[in-house]
Tab-separated table of C-alpha atoms in Angstrom:
chain	number	residue	atom	x	y	z
A	1	MET	CA	-10.905	-12.275	14.483
A	2	MET	CA	-11.148	-15.720	16.104
A	3	ARG	CA	-14.286	-16.519	14.083
A	4	ILE	CA	-12.567	-15.575	10.844
A	5	VAL	CA	-9.484	-17.628	11.674
A	6	GLN	CA	-11.654	-20.642	12.478
A	7	VAL	CA	-13.521	-20.251	9.199
A	8	SER	CA	-10.307	-19.798	7.241
A	9	LEU	CA	-8.581	-22.979	8.423
A	10	PRO	CA	-10.777	-25.384	6.424
A	11	LEU	CA	-10.348	-23.153	3.376
A	12	VAL	CA	-6.581	-23.332	3.708
A	13	ALA	CA	-6.793	-27.103	3.884
A	14	CYS	CA	-8.730	-27.103	0.639
A	15	GLY	CA	-5.848	-25.341	-1.081
A	16	GLY	CA	-7.105	-22.154	-2.685
A	17	ILE	CA	-10.750	-23.116	-3.036
A	18	ALA	CA	-11.765	-19.461	-2.973
A	19	ALA	CA	-10.028	-18.692	-6.225
A	20	ALA	CA	-11.787	-21.563	-7.969
A	21	GLN	CA	-15.311	-20.534	-7.013
A	22	SER	CA	-17.619	-17.700	-7.967
A	23	SER	CA	-18.273	-14.692	-5.770
A	24	ALA	CA	-21.530	-16.384	-4.704
A	25	ILE	CA	-19.613	-18.426	-2.104
A	26	LEU	CA	-18.816	-15.266	-0.183
A	27	GLY	CA	-21.122	-13.509	2.212
A	28	GLN	CA	-21.135	-10.048	3.690
A	29	GLU	CA	-18.019	-8.243	4.884
A	30	ASN	CA	-15.798	-9.741	2.188
A	31	VAL	CA	-13.215	-6.988	2.555
A	32	GLU	CA	-12.980	-7.575	6.297
A	33	PHE	CA	-12.681	-11.326	5.727
A	34	ALA	CA	-9.834	-10.943	3.234
A	35	ARG	CA	-8.142	-8.396	5.499
A	36	ALA	CA	-8.280	-10.813	8.435
A	37	LEU	CA	-6.792	-13.590	6.304
A	38	PHE	CA	-3.985	-11.227	5.310
A	39	ASP	CA	-3.394	-10.119	8.902
A	40	VAL	CA	-2.941	-13.688	10.164
A	41	GLY	CA	-0.577	-14.591	7.330
A	42	TYR	CA	-2.766	-16.420	4.792
A	43	LEU	CA	-1.532	-14.306	1.890
A	44	ASP	CA	-2.384	-16.726	-0.912
A	45	LEU	CA	-5.906	-17.252	0.377
A	46	ALA	CA	-6.427	-13.512	0.810
A	47	GLU	CA	-5.258	-13.058	-2.782
A	48	GLY	CA	-7.768	-15.689	-3.890
A	49	VAL	CA	-10.632	-13.935	-2.115
A	50	CYS	CA	-9.591	-10.646	-3.737
A	51	ALA	CA	-9.622	-12.265	-7.169
A	52	VAL	CA	-13.074	-13.779	-6.629
A	53	VAL	CA	-14.653	-10.548	-5.449
A	54	GLU	CA	-12.998	-8.439	-8.145
A	55	ARG	CA	-14.325	-10.802	-10.816
A	56	GLY	CA	-17.836	-10.507	-9.364
A	57	ASP	CA	-17.725	-6.743	-8.837
A	58	ASP	CA	-19.545	-4.774	-11.516
A	59	GLY	CA	-17.012	-1.934	-11.332
A	60	GLY	CA	-19.847	0.517	-11.685
A	61	ASP	CA	-18.658	2.844	-8.950
A	62	GLN	CA	-15.643	3.514	-6.804
A	63	ALA	CA	-17.327	2.061	-3.725
A	64	GLY	CA	-17.662	-1.409	-5.250
A	65	GLU	CA	-15.936	-4.241	-3.435
A	66	GLY	CA	-13.580	-4.906	-6.322
A	67	PHE	CA	-12.435	-1.309	-6.097
A	68	GLN	CA	-11.966	-1.564	-2.324
A	69	PHE	CA	-9.876	-4.688	-2.748
A	70	LYS	CA	-7.366	-2.778	-4.866
A	71	ALA	CA	-5.961	-1.240	-1.679
A	72	LEU	CA	-5.427	-4.679	-0.171
A	73	ARG	CA	-3.835	-5.821	-3.432
A	74	PHE	CA	-1.009	-3.307	-2.964
A	75	GLU	CA	-0.363	-4.659	0.526
A	76	LEU	CA	-0.411	-8.238	-0.739
A	77	ARG	CA	2.132	-7.339	-3.418
A	78	LEU	CA	4.348	-5.680	-0.831
A	79	ALA	CA	4.142	-8.684	1.481
A	80	GLY	CA	4.957	-10.947	-1.469
A	81	ALA	CA	7.970	-8.831	-2.386
A	82	LYS	CA	9.323	-9.215	1.132
A	83	ARG	CA	9.529	-12.978	0.580
A	84	VAL	CA	11.682	-12.644	-2.556
A	85	ASP	CA	15.236	-13.737	-1.743
A	86	ASP	CA	16.901	-11.988	-4.691
A	87	LEU	CA	17.482	-8.512	-3.256
A	88	ASN	CA	17.731	-6.742	-6.609
A	89	ALA	CA	14.525	-8.396	-7.797
A	90	ARG	CA	12.860	-7.438	-4.492
A	91	LYS	CA	13.985	-3.831	-4.915
A	92	GLN	CA	12.518	-3.672	-8.406
A	93	LEU	CA	9.228	-5.153	-7.203
A	94	ILE	CA	8.942	-2.592	-4.406
A	95	GLN	CA	9.784	0.263	-6.762
A	96	LYS	CA	7.059	-0.959	-9.138
A	97	ILE	CA	4.560	-1.146	-6.258
A	98	ILE	CA	5.395	2.442	-5.295
A	99	GLU	CA	5.021	3.538	-8.923
A	100	ASP	CA	1.676	1.766	-9.317
A	101	SER	CA	0.439	3.091	-5.962
A	102	ASN	CA	1.252	6.663	-6.945
A	103	ALA	CA	-0.518	6.195	-10.282
A	104	PHE	CA	-3.590	4.786	-8.512
A	105	ILE	CA	-3.632	7.654	-6.006
A	106	GLY	CA	-3.340	10.155	-8.829
A	107	GLU	CA	-6.242	8.638	-10.745
A	108	PHE	CA	-8.608	8.173	-7.783
A	109	ALA	CA	-7.312	10.949	-5.528
A	110	ARG	CA	-10.492	11.763	-3.615
A	111	THR	CA	-11.654	8.242	-2.818
A	112	ASN	CA	-11.404	6.374	0.464
A	113	THR	CA	-9.479	3.623	-1.310
A	114	ALA	CA	-6.820	6.070	-2.490
A	115	SER	CA	-6.560	7.351	1.073
A	116	ILE	CA	-5.921	3.804	2.310
A	117	VAL	CA	-3.249	3.260	-0.349
A	118	ARG	CA	-1.670	6.619	0.524
A	119	ASP	CA	-1.511	5.594	4.199
A	120	LYS	CA	0.455	2.455	3.300
A	121	MET	CA	3.090	4.263	1.239
A	122	PRO	CA	5.490	4.777	4.183
A	123	ASP	CA	5.496	1.003	4.659
A	124	ALA	CA	6.590	0.575	1.053
A	125	TYR	CA	9.359	3.144	1.481
A	126	LEU	CA	10.472	1.456	4.697
A	127	GLN	CA	10.746	-1.859	2.879
A	128	LEU	CA	12.598	-0.197	-0.004
A	129	GLY	CA	15.041	1.413	2.422
A	130	GLU	CA	15.663	-1.866	4.241
A	131	THR	CA	16.241	-3.674	0.950
A	132	LEU	CA	18.644	-1.020	-0.346
A	133	THR	CA	20.543	-1.095	2.959
A	134	GLU	CA	20.876	-4.863	2.754
A	135	ILE	CA	22.119	-4.671	-0.840
A	136	ILE	CA	24.648	-1.965	0.071
A	137	ASP	CA	25.901	-3.979	3.056
A	138	ARG	CA	26.696	-6.881	0.718
A	139	GLU	CA	28.210	-4.761	-2.056
A	140	ASN	CA	31.971	-4.179	-2.418
A	141	ASP	CA	32.041	-1.953	-5.495
A	142	PRO	CA	32.197	1.720	-4.359
A	143	ALA	CA	30.601	2.905	-7.616
A	144	VAL	CA	27.614	0.590	-7.148
A	145	ILE	CA	27.265	1.660	-3.505
A	146	THR	CA	27.246	5.324	-4.541
A	147	ARG	CA	24.617	4.643	-7.198
A	148	LEU	CA	22.396	2.748	-4.786
A	149	ARG	CA	22.657	5.450	-2.129
A	150	GLY	CA	21.718	8.047	-4.714
A	151	GLU	CA	18.801	5.914	-5.832
A	152	GLY	CA	17.528	5.650	-2.280
A	153	ARG	CA	18.062	9.344	-1.593
A	154	ASP	CA	16.143	10.294	-4.740
A	155	SER	CA	13.232	8.004	-3.840
A	156	PHE	CA	12.902	9.353	-0.312
A	157	THR	CA	13.342	12.962	-1.407
A	158	GLN	CA	10.516	12.518	-3.899
A	159	ALA	CA	8.317	10.963	-1.213
A	160	THR	CA	8.951	13.640	1.410
A	161	GLU	CA	8.681	16.547	-1.023
A	162	SER	CA	5.342	15.235	-2.276
A	163	LEU	CA	4.022	14.972	1.279
A	164	LYS	CA	5.292	18.457	2.216
A	165	GLU	CA	3.645	19.905	-0.899
A	166	ARG	CA	0.412	18.199	0.074
A	167	MET	CA	0.625	19.552	3.624
A	168	ASP	CA	1.225	23.074	2.316
A	169	ARG	CA	-1.675	22.839	-0.098
A	170	PHE	CA	-4.208	21.662	2.476
A	171	GLY	CA	-2.746	23.939	5.148
A	172	GLU	CA	-3.409	26.929	2.891
A	173	ARG	CA	-6.914	25.689	2.245
A	174	LEU	CA	-7.561	25.495	5.983
A	175	GLU	CA	-6.199	29.015	6.490
A	176	ASP	CA	-8.594	30.224	3.813
A	177	GLY	CA	-11.484	28.634	5.676
A	178	GLY	CA	-11.568	25.304	3.876
A	179	GLY	CA	-14.928	26.031	2.248
A	180	VAL	CA	-17.394	23.172	2.034
A	181	ASP	CA	-14.479	20.716	1.983
A	182	ARG	CA	-13.011	21.741	5.334
A	183	ALA	CA	-13.400	18.296	6.892
A	184	TYR	CA	-11.689	16.710	3.877
A	185	ALA	CA	-8.882	19.297	4.000
A	186	GLU	CA	-8.329	18.665	7.714
A	187	GLY	CA	-8.190	14.919	7.170
A	188	GLN	CA	-5.720	15.203	4.307
A	189	TYR	CA	-3.505	17.641	6.215
A	190	VAL	CA	-3.301	15.345	9.249
A	191	GLN	CA	-2.727	12.269	7.090
A	192	SER	CA	0.086	13.994	5.190
A	193	TRP	CA	1.705	15.229	8.401
A	194	TYR	CA	1.582	11.738	9.937
A	195	ASN	CA	2.885	10.009	6.808
A	196	LEU	CA	5.702	12.545	6.473
A	197	ALA	CA	6.788	11.754	10.045
A	198	ARG	CA	6.657	8.018	9.286
A	199	THR	CA	8.649	8.471	6.092
A	200	TYR	CA	11.346	10.443	7.931
């Protein structure tokens, strides 16, 4: 981590140099590098690295770096939404991130990248809940408050019901022996159980 931070500081001083270059400037472990930038708070630079690698990725398979960066993209969008001062605009951004994440998971369900995105969904729902609570705390119109509470309840009900359905499905598969995909079924069952607890 220290090495990556030291490397990143000159790049920050150059003001987004990564986005202006080709993917040839990057070495190995690009995903780890972008992740470390994100973790220490260099969101814009992490976004630039994502853009560079995605442009250079051939997209030929679901293990390509550009594909792997899509998971980090969702996290970058969520972190960006948190910095939006307009609460209603922030709420809409988070709802769009949740919608896009669900669509991505549906399309690439059995990939490691979809699993990473799925694991981050409770964070998105947490941020949505916090934003709705803040809006409600500032609202005086009872009708608007009721609508917002219903909106939040519907979102969380959809999230928990989806996770419970997923647990049931993989639980049944494990009871039936799991077949050749037993390890996958076990992993998905545990992930769904954990994410359901986090969502609650």
